[in-house]
Structures are given as structure tokens and as C-alpha cells.
mmCIF file with all atom_site columns, N, CA and C in Angstrom:
data_model
loop_
_atom_site.group_PDB
_atom_site.id
_atom_site.type_symbol
_atom_site.label_atom_id
_atom_site.label_alt_id
_atom_site.label_comp_id
_atom_site.label_asym_id
_atom_site.label_entity_id
_atom_site.label_seq_id
_atom_site.pdbx_PDB_ins_code
_atom_site.Cartn_x
_atom_site.Cartn_y
_atom_site.Cartn_z
_atom_site.occupancy
_atom_site.B_iso_or_equiv
_atom_site.pdbx_formal_charge
_atom_site.auth_seq_id
_atom_site.auth_comp_id
_atom_site.auth_asym_id
_atom_site.auth_atom_id
_atom_site.pdbx_PDB_model_num
ATOM 1   N N  . MET A 1 1  ? -25.693 5.330  -4.997  1.00 55.00 ? 518 MET A N  1
ATOM 2   C CA . MET A 1 1  ? -24.391 5.336  -4.368  1.00 55.00 ? 518 MET A CA 1
ATOM 3   C C  . MET A 1 1  ? -23.411 6.107  -5.249  1.00 55.00 ? 518 MET A C  1
ATOM 4   N N  . GLN A 1 2  ? -22.610 6.959  -4.624  1.00 66.00 ? 519 GLN A N  1
ATOM 5   C CA . GLN A 1 2  ? -21.683 7.811  -5.359  1.00 66.00 ? 519 GLN A CA 1
ATOM 6   C C  . GLN A 1 2  ? -20.306 7.152  -5.434  1.00 66.00 ? 519 GLN A C  1
ATOM 7   N N  . ASP A 1 3  ? -19.744 7.120  -6.637  1.00 76.00 ? 520 ASP A N  1
ATOM 8   C CA . ASP A 1 3  ? -18.390 6.602  -6.808  1.00 76.00 ? 520 ASP A CA 1
ATOM 9   C C  . ASP A 1 3  ? -17.386 7.635  -6.328  1.00 76.00 ? 520 ASP A C  1
ATOM 10  N N  . ILE A 1 4  ? -16.295 7.166  -5.774  1.00 78.00 ? 521 ILE A N  1
ATOM 11  C CA . ILE A 1 4  ? -15.227 8.054  -5.343  1.00 78.00 ? 521 ILE A CA 1
ATOM 12  C C  . ILE A 1 4  ? -14.240 8.196  -6.495  1.00 78.00 ? 521 ILE A C  1
ATOM 13  N N  . ALA A 1 5  ? -13.939 9.444  -6.841  1.00 91.00 ? 522 ALA A N  1
ATOM 14  C CA . ALA A 1 5  ? -12.981 9.717  -7.910  1.00 91.00 ? 522 ALA A CA 1
ATOM 15  C C  . ALA A 1 5  ? -11.693 10.241 -7.291  1.00 91.00 ? 522 ALA A C  1
ATOM 16  N N  . PHE A 1 6  ? -10.583 9.826  -7.860  1.00 94.00 ? 523 PHE A N  1
ATOM 17  C CA . PHE A 1 6  ? -9.278  10.275 -7.395  1.00 94.00 ? 523 PHE A CA 1
ATOM 18  C C  . PHE A 1 6  ? -8.604  11.075 -8.502  1.00 94.00 ? 523 PHE A C  1
ATOM 19  N N  . LYS A 1 7  ? -7.950  12.161 -8.116  1.00 96.00 ? 524 LYS A N  1
ATOM 20  C CA . LYS A 1 7  ? -7.240  13.012 -9.077  1.00 96.00 ? 524 LYS A CA 1
ATOM 21  C C  . LYS A 1 7  ? -5.752  12.953 -8.770  1.00 96.00 ? 524 LYS A C  1
ATOM 22  N N  . ASN A 1 8  ? -4.953  12.656 -9.786  1.00 97.00 ? 525 ASN A N  1
ATOM 23  C CA . ASN A 1 8  ? -3.505  12.638 -9.639  1.00 97.00 ? 525 ASN A CA 1
ATOM 24  C C  . ASN A 1 8  ? -2.997  14.075 -9.555  1.00 97.00 ? 525 ASN A C  1
ATOM 25  N N  . VAL A 1 9  ? -2.134  14.360 -8.586  1.00 97.00 ? 526 VAL A N  1
ATOM 26  C CA . VAL A 1 9  ? -1.551  15.695 -8.435  1.00 97.00 ? 526 VAL A CA 1
ATOM 27  C C  . VAL A 1 9  ? -0.026  15.574 -8.371  1.00 97.00 ? 526 VAL A C  1
ATOM 28  N N  . SER A 1 10 ? 0.635   16.658 -8.667  1.00 97.00 ? 527 SER A N  1
ATOM 29  C CA . SER A 1 10 ? 2.101   16.657 -8.655  1.00 97.00 ? 527 SER A CA 1
ATOM 30  C C  . SER A 1 10 ? 2.634   16.859 -7.239  1.00 97.00 ? 527 SER A C  1
ATOM 31  N N  . LEU A 1 11 ? 3.868   16.465 -7.043  1.00 97.00 ? 528 LEU A N  1
ATOM 32  C CA . LEU A 1 11 ? 4.550   16.699 -5.768  1.00 97.00 ? 528 LEU A CA 1
ATOM 33  C C  . LEU A 1 11 ? 4.592   18.195 -5.469  1.00 97.00 ? 528 LEU A C  1
ATOM 34  N N  . LYS A 1 12 ? 4.873   18.992 -6.492  1.00 97.00 ? 529 LYS A N  1
ATOM 35  C CA . LYS A 1 12 ? 4.930   20.457 -6.326  1.00 97.00 ? 529 LYS A CA 1
ATOM 36  C C  . LYS A 1 12 ? 3.597   20.998 -5.820  1.00 97.00 ? 529 LYS A C  1
ATOM 37  N N  . GLU A 1 13 ? 2.493   20.533 -6.399  1.00 97.00 ? 530 GLU A N  1
ATOM 38  C CA . GLU A 1 13 ? 1.173   20.992 -5.981  1.00 97.00 ? 530 GLU A CA 1
ATOM 39  C C  . GLU A 1 13 ? 0.917   20.634 -4.514  1.00 97.00 ? 530 GLU A C  1
ATOM 40  N N  . MET A 1 14 ? 1.291   19.419 -4.110  1.00 97.00 ? 531 MET A N  1
ATOM 41  C CA . MET A 1 14 ? 1.083   19.010 -2.724  1.00 97.00 ? 531 MET A CA 1
ATOM 42  C C  . MET A 1 14 ? 1.905   19.874 -1.770  1.00 97.00 ? 531 MET A C  1
ATOM 43  N N  . ILE A 1 15 ? 3.179   20.085 -2.085  1.00 97.00 ? 532 ILE A N  1
ATOM 44  C CA . ILE A 1 15 ? 4.042   20.866 -1.195  1.00 97.00 ? 532 ILE A CA 1
ATOM 45  C C  . ILE A 1 15 ? 3.571   22.315 -1.109  1.00 97.00 ? 532 ILE A C  1
ATOM 46  N N  . GLU A 1 16 ? 3.156   22.904 -2.225  1.00 97.00 ? 533 GLU A N  1
ATOM 47  C CA . GLU A 1 16 ? 2.645   24.278 -2.209  1.00 97.00 ? 533 GLU A CA 1
ATOM 48  C C  . GLU A 1 16 ? 1.391   24.379 -1.356  1.00 97.00 ? 533 GLU A C  1
ATOM 49  N N  . ASP A 1 17 ? 0.501   23.385 -1.454  1.00 97.00 ? 534 ASP A N  1
ATOM 50  C CA . ASP A 1 17 ? -0.725  23.383 -0.667  1.00 97.00 ? 534 ASP A CA 1
ATOM 51  C C  . ASP A 1 17 ? -0.402  23.272 0.829   1.00 97.00 ? 534 ASP A C  1
ATOM 52  N N  . LEU A 1 18 ? 0.517   22.392 1.178   1.00 97.00 ? 535 LEU A N  1
ATOM 53  C CA . LEU A 1 18 ? 0.895   22.226 2.582   1.00 97.00 ? 535 LEU A CA 1
ATOM 54  C C  . LEU A 1 18 ? 1.589   23.474 3.125   1.00 97.00 ? 535 LEU A C  1
ATOM 55  N N  . ALA A 1 19 ? 2.424   24.116 2.300   1.00 96.00 ? 536 ALA A N  1
ATOM 56  C CA . ALA A 1 19 ? 3.094   25.348 2.720   1.00 96.00 ? 536 ALA A CA 1
ATOM 57  C C  . ALA A 1 19 ? 2.073   26.458 2.972   1.00 96.00 ? 536 ALA A C  1
ATOM 58  N N  . LYS A 1 20 ? 1.054   26.516 2.145   1.00 97.00 ? 537 LYS A N  1
ATOM 59  C CA . LYS A 1 20 ? 0.000   27.528 2.338   1.00 97.00 ? 537 LYS A CA 1
ATOM 60  C C  . LYS A 1 20 ? -0.689  27.342 3.685   1.00 97.00 ? 537 LYS A C  1
ATOM 61  N N  . SER A 1 21 ? -0.854  26.086 4.103   1.00 94.00 ? 538 SER A N  1
ATOM 62  C CA . SER A 1 21 ? -1.506  25.839 5.391   1.00 94.00 ? 538 SER A CA 1
ATOM 63  C C  . SER A 1 21 ? -0.626  26.284 6.558   1.00 94.00 ? 538 SER A C  1
ATOM 64  N N  . VAL A 1 22 ? 0.673   26.390 6.342   1.00 94.00 ? 539 VAL A N  1
ATOM 65  C CA . VAL A 1 22 ? 1.591   26.856 7.381   1.00 94.00 ? 539 VAL A CA 1
ATOM 66  C C  . VAL A 1 22 ? 1.545   28.374 7.477   1.00 94.00 ? 539 VAL A C  1
ATOM 67  N N  . THR A 1 23 ? 1.445   29.050 6.342   1.00 95.00 ? 540 THR A N  1
ATOM 68  C CA . THR A 1 23 ? 1.507   30.511 6.323   1.00 95.00 ? 540 THR A CA 1
ATOM 69  C C  . THR A 1 23 ? 0.144   31.193 6.453   1.00 95.00 ? 540 THR A C  1
ATOM 70  N N  . ASP A 1 24 ? -0.937  30.456 6.237   1.00 96.00 ? 541 ASP A N  1
ATOM 71  C CA . ASP A 1 24 ? -2.296  31.011 6.340   1.00 96.00 ? 541 ASP A CA 1
ATOM 72  C C  . ASP A 1 24 ? -3.061  30.205 7.368   1.00 96.00 ? 541 ASP A C  1
ATOM 73  N N  . GLU A 1 25 ? -3.233  30.768 8.546   1.00 91.00 ? 542 GLU A N  1
ATOM 74  C CA . GLU A 1 25 ? -3.854  30.017 9.653   1.00 91.00 ? 542 GLU A CA 1
ATOM 75  C C  . GLU A 1 25 ? -5.303  29.616 9.390   1.00 91.00 ? 542 GLU A C  1
ATOM 76  N N  . ASN A 1 26 ? -5.954  30.228 8.419   1.00 96.00 ? 543 ASN A N  1
ATOM 77  C CA . ASN A 1 26 ? -7.342  29.890 8.097   1.00 96.00 ? 543 ASN A CA 1
ATOM 78  C C  . ASN A 1 26 ? -7.477  28.858 6.979   1.00 96.00 ? 543 ASN A C  1
ATOM 79  N N  . TYR A 1 27 ? -6.351  28.473 6.394   1.00 96.00 ? 544 TYR A N  1
ATOM 80  C CA . TYR A 1 27 ? -6.377  27.550 5.268   1.00 96.00 ? 544 TYR A CA 1
ATOM 81  C C  . TYR A 1 27 ? -6.265  26.104 5.754   1.00 96.00 ? 544 TYR A C  1
ATOM 82  N N  . ILE A 1 28 ? -7.137  25.258 5.249   1.00 95.00 ? 545 ILE A N  1
ATOM 83  C CA . ILE A 1 28 ? -7.103  23.832 5.592   1.00 95.00 ? 545 ILE A CA 1
ATOM 84  C C  . ILE A 1 28 ? -6.595  23.084 4.366   1.00 95.00 ? 545 ILE A C  1
ATOM 85  N N  . PRO A 1 29 ? -5.465  22.359 4.503   1.00 95.00 ? 546 PRO A N  1
ATOM 86  C CA . PRO A 1 29 ? -4.906  21.663 3.342   1.00 95.00 ? 546 PRO A CA 1
ATOM 87  C C  . PRO A 1 29 ? -5.753  20.455 2.948   1.00 95.00 ? 546 PRO A C  1
ATOM 88  N N  . LYS A 1 30 ? -5.555  20.021 1.717   1.00 96.00 ? 547 LYS A N  1
ATOM 89  C CA . LYS A 1 30 ? -6.235  18.818 1.231   1.00 96.00 ? 547 LYS A CA 1
ATOM 90  C C  . LYS A 1 30 ? -5.645  17.592 1.911   1.00 96.00 ? 547 LYS A C  1
ATOM 91  N N  . LYS A 1 31 ? -6.368  16.493 1.855   1.00 97.00 ? 548 LYS A N  1
ATOM 92  C CA . LYS A 1 31 ? -5.872  15.200 2.343   1.00 97.00 ? 548 LYS A CA 1
ATOM 93  C C  . LYS A 1 31 ? -5.242  14.494 1.150   1.00 97.00 ? 548 LYS A C  1
ATOM 94  N N  . TYR A 1 32 ? -4.001  14.091 1.285   1.00 98.00 ? 549 TYR A N  1
ATOM 95  C CA . TYR A 1 32 ? -3.268  13.472 0.181   1.00 98.00 ? 549 TYR A CA 1
ATOM 96  C C  . TYR A 1 32 ? -3.130  11.974 0.390   1.00 98.00 ? 549 TYR A C  1
ATOM 97  N N  . LEU A 1 33 ? -3.180  11.259 -0.722  1.00 98.00 ? 550 LEU A N  1
ATOM 98  C CA . LEU A 1 33 ? -3.074  9.802  -0.722  1.00 98.00 ? 550 LEU A CA 1
ATOM 99  C C  . LEU A 1 33 ? -1.962  9.405  -1.675  1.00 98.00 ? 550 LEU A C  1
ATOM 100 N N  . TRP A 1 34 ? -1.386  8.246  -1.432  1.00 97.00 ? 551 TRP A N  1
ATOM 101 C CA . TRP A 1 34 ? -0.350  7.706  -2.303  1.00 97.00 ? 551 TRP A CA 1
ATOM 102 C C  . TRP A 1 34 ? -0.811  6.356  -2.805  1.00 97.00 ? 551 TRP A C  1
ATOM 103 N N  . CYS A 1 35 ? -0.685  6.114  -4.079  1.00 96.00 ? 552 CYS A N  1
ATOM 104 C CA . CYS A 1 35 ? -1.082  4.841  -4.669  1.00 96.00 ? 552 CYS A CA 1
ATOM 105 C C  . CYS A 1 35 ? 0.111   3.901  -4.638  1.00 96.00 ? 552 CYS A C  1
ATOM 106 N N  . ASN A 1 36 ? -0.014  2.820  -3.875  1.00 89.00 ? 553 ASN A N  1
ATOM 107 C CA . ASN A 1 36 ? 1.102   1.879  -3.751  1.00 89.00 ? 553 ASN A CA 1
ATOM 108 C C  . ASN A 1 36 ? 1.030   0.767  -4.787  1.00 89.00 ? 553 ASN A C  1
ATOM 109 N N  . GLY A 1 37 ? 0.189   0.943  -5.773  1.00 86.00 ? 554 GLY A N  1
ATOM 110 C CA . GLY A 1 37 ? 0.045   -0.046 -6.838  1.00 86.00 ? 554 GLY A CA 1
ATOM 111 C C  . GLY A 1 37 ? -1.276  -0.779 -6.768  1.00 86.00 ? 554 GLY A C  1
ATOM 112 N N  . SER A 1 38 ? -1.728  -1.083 -5.561  1.00 84.00 ? 555 SER A N  1
ATOM 113 C CA . SER A 1 38 ? -2.981  -1.826 -5.421  1.00 84.00 ? 555 SER A CA 1
ATOM 114 C C  . SER A 1 38 ? -4.038  -1.079 -4.618  1.00 84.00 ? 555 SER A C  1
ATOM 115 N N  . SER A 1 39 ? -3.636  -0.059 -3.860  1.00 93.00 ? 556 SER A N  1
ATOM 116 C CA . SER A 1 39 ? -4.600  0.693  -3.060  1.00 93.00 ? 556 SER A CA 1
ATOM 117 C C  . SER A 1 39 ? -4.070  2.095  -2.781  1.00 93.00 ? 556 SER A C  1
ATOM 118 N N  . PHE A 1 40 ? -4.944  2.939  -2.238  1.00 96.00 ? 557 PHE A N  1
ATOM 119 C CA . PHE A 1 40 ? -4.584  4.299  -1.870  1.00 96.00 ? 557 PHE A CA 1
ATOM 120 C C  . PHE A 1 40 ? -4.369  4.351  -0.363  1.00 96.00 ? 557 PHE A C  1
ATOM 121 N N  . VAL A 1 41 ? -3.237  4.944  0.048   1.00 97.00 ? 558 VAL A N  1
ATOM 122 C CA . VAL A 1 41 ? -2.865  5.028  1.456   1.00 97.00 ? 558 VAL A CA 1
ATOM 123 C C  . VAL A 1 41 ? -2.649  6.496  1.796   1.00 97.00 ? 558 VAL A C  1
ATOM 124 N N  . GLY A 1 42 ? -3.143  6.929  2.945   1.00 97.00 ? 559 GLY A N  1
ATOM 125 C CA . GLY A 1 42 ? -2.996  8.316  3.357   1.00 97.00 ? 559 GLY A CA 1
ATOM 126 C C  . GLY A 1 42 ? -1.550  8.712  3.606   1.00 97.00 ? 559 GLY A C  1
ATOM 127 N N  . ILE A 1 43 ? -1.182  9.909  3.162   1.00 98.00 ? 560 ILE A N  1
ATOM 128 C CA . ILE A 1 43 ? 0.147   10.465 3.453   1.00 98.00 ? 560 ILE A CA 1
ATOM 129 C C  . ILE A 1 43 ? 0.051   11.152 4.806   1.00 98.00 ? 560 ILE A C  1
ATOM 130 N N  . THR A 1 44 ? 0.925   10.763 5.727   1.00 97.00 ? 561 THR A N  1
ATOM 131 C CA . THR A 1 44 ? 0.837   11.259 7.100   1.00 97.00 ? 561 THR A CA 1
ATOM 132 C C  . THR A 1 44 ? 1.947   12.235 7.477   1.00 97.00 ? 561 THR A C  1
ATOM 133 N N  . SER A 1 45 ? 3.046   12.227 6.743   1.00 97.00 ? 562 SER A N  1
ATOM 134 C CA . SER A 1 45 ? 4.185   13.065 7.102   1.00 97.00 ? 562 SER A CA 1
ATOM 135 C C  . SER A 1 45 ? 4.966   13.430 5.849   1.00 97.00 ? 562 SER A C  1
ATOM 136 N N  . VAL A 1 46 ? 5.356   14.708 5.753   1.00 97.00 ? 563 VAL A N  1
ATOM 137 C CA . VAL A 1 46 ? 6.172   15.180 4.636   1.00 97.00 ? 563 VAL A CA 1
ATOM 138 C C  . VAL A 1 46 ? 7.438   15.780 5.242   1.00 97.00 ? 563 VAL A C  1
ATOM 139 N N  . ASP A 1 47 ? 8.591   15.242 4.866   1.00 97.00 ? 564 ASP A N  1
ATOM 140 C CA . ASP A 1 47 ? 9.864   15.660 5.435   1.00 97.00 ? 564 ASP A CA 1
ATOM 141 C C  . ASP A 1 47 ? 10.721  16.312 4.351   1.00 97.00 ? 564 ASP A C  1
ATOM 142 N N  . LEU A 1 48 ? 10.762  17.637 4.354   1.00 95.00 ? 565 LEU A N  1
ATOM 143 C CA . LEU A 1 48 ? 11.506  18.366 3.331   1.00 95.00 ? 565 LEU A CA 1
ATOM 144 C C  . LEU A 1 48 ? 13.015  18.157 3.464   1.00 95.00 ? 565 LEU A C  1
ATOM 145 N N  . LEU A 1 49 ? 13.512  17.961 4.665   1.00 96.00 ? 566 LEU A N  1
ATOM 146 C CA . LEU A 1 49 ? 14.944  17.775 4.856   1.00 96.00 ? 566 LEU A CA 1
ATOM 147 C C  . LEU A 1 49 ? 15.428  16.397 4.420   1.00 96.00 ? 566 LEU A C  1
ATOM 148 N N  . ARG A 1 50 ? 14.561  15.402 4.501   1.00 96.00 ? 567 ARG A N  1
ATOM 149 C CA . ARG A 1 50 ? 14.934  14.041 4.090   1.00 96.00 ? 567 ARG A CA 1
ATOM 150 C C  . ARG A 1 50 ? 14.446  13.720 2.677   1.00 96.00 ? 567 ARG A C  1
ATOM 151 N N  . ASP A 1 51 ? 13.762  14.680 2.046   1.00 97.00 ? 568 ASP A N  1
ATOM 152 C CA . ASP A 1 51 ? 13.275  14.539 0.664   1.00 97.00 ? 568 ASP A CA 1
ATOM 153 C C  . ASP A 1 51 ? 12.356  13.333 0.477   1.00 97.00 ? 568 ASP A C  1
ATOM 154 N N  . ARG A 1 52 ? 11.415  13.179 1.399   1.00 97.00 ? 569 ARG A N  1
ATOM 155 C CA . ARG A 1 52 ? 10.486  12.056 1.265   1.00 97.00 ? 569 ARG A CA 1
ATOM 156 C C  . ARG A 1 52 ? 9.232   12.304 2.102   1.00 97.00 ? 569 ARG A C  1
ATOM 157 N N  . PHE A 1 53 ? 8.206   11.501 1.823   1.00 98.00 ? 570 PHE A N  1
ATOM 158 C CA . PHE A 1 53 ? 7.023   11.526 2.677   1.00 98.00 ? 570 PHE A CA 1
ATOM 159 C C  . PHE A 1 53 ? 6.722   10.114 3.154   1.00 98.00 ? 570 PHE A C  1
ATOM 160 N N  . GLN A 1 54 ? 5.984   10.037 4.245   1.00 97.00 ? 571 GLN A N  1
ATOM 161 C CA . GLN A 1 54 ? 5.631   8.752  4.840   1.00 97.00 ? 571 GLN A CA 1
ATOM 162 C C  . GLN A 1 54 ? 4.126   8.565  4.766   1.00 97.00 ? 571 GLN A C  1
ATOM 163 N N  . THR A 1 55 ? 3.704   7.301  4.662   1.00 97.00 ? 572 THR A N  1
ATOM 164 C CA . THR A 1 55 ? 2.281   6.991  4.572   1.00 97.00 ? 572 THR A CA 1
ATOM 165 C C  . THR A 1 55 ? 1.785   6.330  5.854   1.00 97.00 ? 572 THR A C  1
ATOM 166 N N  . LYS A 1 56 ? 0.472   6.223  5.945   1.00 97.00 ? 573 LYS A N  1
ATOM 167 C CA . LYS A 1 56 ? -0.177  5.668  7.134   1.00 97.00 ? 573 LYS A CA 1
ATOM 168 C C  . LYS A 1 56 ? 0.312   4.260  7.473   1.00 97.00 ? 573 LYS A C  1
ATOM 169 N N  . ASP A 1 57 ? 0.691   3.492  6.468   1.00 94.00 ? 574 ASP A N  1
ATOM 170 C CA . ASP A 1 57 ? 1.156   2.121  6.709   1.00 94.00 ? 574 ASP A CA 1
ATOM 171 C C  . ASP A 1 57 ? 2.688   2.045  6.848   1.00 94.00 ? 574 ASP A C  1
ATOM 172 N N  . ASP A 1 58 ? 3.330   3.182  7.147   1.00 94.00 ? 575 ASP A N  1
ATOM 173 C CA . ASP A 1 58 ? 4.775   3.298  7.366   1.00 94.00 ? 575 ASP A CA 1
ATOM 174 C C  . ASP A 1 58 ? 5.623   3.047  6.126   1.00 94.00 ? 575 ASP A C  1
ATOM 175 N N  . ASP A 1 59 ? 5.021   3.096  4.949   1.00 94.00 ? 576 ASP A N  1
ATOM 176 C CA . ASP A 1 59 ? 5.781   3.063  3.706   1.00 94.00 ? 576 ASP A CA 1
ATOM 177 C C  . ASP A 1 59 ? 6.237   4.497  3.436   1.00 94.00 ? 576 ASP A C  1
ATOM 178 N N  . PHE A 1 60 ? 7.048   4.697  2.422   1.00 94.00 ? 577 PHE A N  1
ATOM 179 C CA . PHE A 1 60 ? 7.482   6.052  2.085   1.00 94.00 ? 577 PHE A CA 1
ATOM 180 C C  . PHE A 1 60 ? 7.777   6.136  0.596   1.00 94.00 ? 577 PHE A C  1
ATOM 181 N N  . SER A 1 61 ? 7.897   7.366  0.124   1.00 96.00 ? 578 SER A N  1
ATOM 182 C CA . SER A 1 61 ? 8.321   7.616  -1.247  1.00 96.00 ? 578 SER A CA 1
ATOM 183 C C  . SER A 1 61 ? 9.247   8.817  -1.237  1.00 96.00 ? 578 SER A C  1
ATOM 184 N N  . CYS A 1 62 ? 10.290  8.747  -2.046  1.00 96.00 ? 579 CYS A N  1
ATOM 185 C CA . CYS A 1 62 ? 11.252  9.845  -2.166  1.00 96.00 ? 579 CYS A CA 1
ATOM 186 C C  . CYS A 1 62 ? 10.752  10.872 -3.178  1.00 96.00 ? 579 CYS A C  1
ATOM 187 N N  . PHE A 1 63 ? 11.062  12.126 -2.923  1.00 97.00 ? 580 PHE A N  1
ATOM 188 C CA . PHE A 1 63 ? 10.626  13.189 -3.819  1.00 97.00 ? 580 PHE A CA 1
ATOM 189 C C  . PHE A 1 63 ? 11.139  12.963 -5.235  1.00 97.00 ? 580 PHE A C  1
ATOM 190 N N  . GLU A 1 64 ? 12.361  12.483 -5.368  1.00 96.00 ? 581 GLU A N  1
ATOM 191 C CA . GLU A 1 64 ? 12.937  12.257 -6.694  1.00 96.00 ? 581 GLU A CA 1
ATOM 192 C C  . GLU A 1 64 ? 12.052  11.324 -7.525  1.00 96.00 ? 581 GLU A C  1
ATOM 193 N N  . TRP A 1 65 ? 11.541  10.269 -6.892  1.00 95.00 ? 582 TRP A N  1
ATOM 194 C CA . TRP A 1 65 ? 10.664  9.324  -7.597  1.00 95.00 ? 582 TRP A CA 1
ATOM 195 C C  . TRP A 1 65 ? 9.361   9.999  -8.009  1.00 95.00 ? 582 TRP A C  1
ATOM 196 N N  . GLU A 1 66 ? 8.803   10.797 -7.089  1.00 97.00 ? 583 GLU A N  1
ATOM 197 C CA . GLU A 1 66 ? 7.515   11.444 -7.344  1.00 97.00 ? 583 GLU A CA 1
ATOM 198 C C  . GLU A 1 66 ? 7.630   12.539 -8.397  1.00 97.00 ? 583 GLU A C  1
ATOM 199 N N  . LEU A 1 67 ? 8.794   13.181 -8.508  1.00 96.00 ? 584 LEU A N  1
ATOM 200 C CA . LEU A 1 67 ? 8.986   14.185 -9.553  1.00 96.00 ? 584 LEU A CA 1
ATOM 201 C C  . LEU A 1 67 ? 8.963   13.540 -10.931 1.00 96.00 ? 584 LEU A C  1
ATOM 202 N N  . LYS A 1 68 ? 9.443   12.312 -11.022 1.00 94.00 ? 585 LYS A N  1
ATOM 203 C CA . LYS A 1 68 ? 9.464   11.605 -12.301 1.00 94.00 ? 585 LYS A CA 1
ATOM 204 C C  . LYS A 1 68 ? 8.107   11.027 -12.662 1.00 94.00 ? 585 LYS A C  1
ATOM 205 N N  . ASN A 1 69 ? 7.408   10.480 -11.663 1.00 95.00 ? 586 ASN A N  1
ATOM 206 C CA . ASN A 1 69 ? 6.129   9.806  -11.918 1.00 95.00 ? 586 ASN A CA 1
ATOM 207 C C  . ASN A 1 69 ? 5.278   9.865  -10.650 1.00 95.00 ? 586 ASN A C  1
ATOM 208 N N  . SER A 1 70 ? 4.518   10.925 -10.503 1.00 96.00 ? 587 SER A N  1
ATOM 209 C CA . SER A 1 70 ? 3.744   11.132 -9.281  1.00 96.00 ? 587 SER A CA 1
ATOM 210 C C  . SER A 1 70 ? 2.660   10.077 -9.085  1.00 96.00 ? 587 SER A C  1
ATOM 211 N N  . LYS A 1 71 ? 2.646   9.510  -7.881  1.00 97.00 ? 588 LYS A N  1
ATOM 212 C CA . LYS A 1 71 ? 1.587   8.583  -7.473  1.00 97.00 ? 588 LYS A CA 1
ATOM 213 C C  . LYS A 1 71 ? 0.782   9.212  -6.342  1.00 97.00 ? 588 LYS A C  1
ATOM 214 N N  . ILE A 1 72 ? 0.761   10.547 -6.302  1.00 98.00 ? 589 ILE A N  1
ATOM 215 C CA . ILE A 1 72 ? 0.057   11.307 -5.271  1.00 98.00 ? 589 ILE A CA 1
ATOM 216 C C  . ILE A 1 72 ? -1.332  11.660 -5.794  1.00 98.00 ? 589 ILE A C  1
ATOM 217 N N  . TYR A 1 73 ? -2.347  11.484 -4.923  1.00 98.00 ? 590 TYR A N  1
ATOM 218 C CA . TYR A 1 73 ? -3.741  11.693 -5.331  1.00 98.00 ? 590 TYR A CA 1
ATOM 219 C C  . TYR A 1 73 ? -4.506  12.447 -4.244  1.00 98.00 ? 590 TYR A C  1
ATOM 220 N N  . ILE A 1 74 ? -5.607  13.052 -4.666  1.00 97.00 ? 591 ILE A N  1
ATOM 221 C CA . ILE A 1 74 ? -6.611  13.595 -3.755  1.00 97.00 ? 591 ILE A CA 1
ATOM 222 C C  . ILE A 1 74 ? -7.953  13.013 -4.162  1.00 97.00 ? 591 ILE A C  1
ATOM 223 N N  . LYS A 1 75 ? -8.880  12.963 -3.206  1.00 93.00 ? 592 LYS A N  1
ATOM 224 C CA . LYS A 1 75 ? -10.251 12.541 -3.523  1.00 93.00 ? 592 LYS A CA 1
ATOM 225 C C  . LYS A 1 75 ? -10.985 13.743 -4.079  1.00 93.00 ? 592 LYS A C  1
ATOM 226 N N  . GLU A 1 76 ? -11.801 13.493 -5.099  1.00 87.00 ? 593 GLU A N  1
ATOM 227 C CA . GLU A 1 76 ? -12.625 14.582 -5.647  1.00 87.00 ? 593 GLU A CA 1
ATOM 228 C C  . GLU A 1 76 ? -14.070 14.356 -5.308  1.00 87.00 ? 593 GLU A C  1
#
């Protein structure tokens, strides 16, 4: 059985990856997760105008918080 590894990524890296998927129709962005302290939850929406993203369980995190201490992850 293979263990799942998670890699912490910066907010900047996530936004750049998502922007690339908008400008390059052949590019598929990574799936991003947010660690809420006890588990990993999928990020479902990124709102640049409201400076925050939303997760699958309707929680959210503000960009300001993530710039200081990113809790954003991808599966490796």
C-alpha cells in the first residue's frame, strides 16, 4: 500500500498555477487542498477580488493569512 504524501505550497504558487490554466487551454491545474488543522479539505473556489479562497466544506481562508503561514497543499 502506498502512503499519500502532501507538499506544502505557497499562495503565490497556487495562484500562478491557476492563472496558467486560464491562459493555456491545454494546461490542467493541480488540485489544491487546505489543512484545517486536523484534515485536508479540497479548495473549490479562489476569489481574487475578495482576497480569499473557499473549501469544499464551505470554510475559507484569507490571502493575508496564507501569505504569512501557508496551509495550502498538493498531493504528491
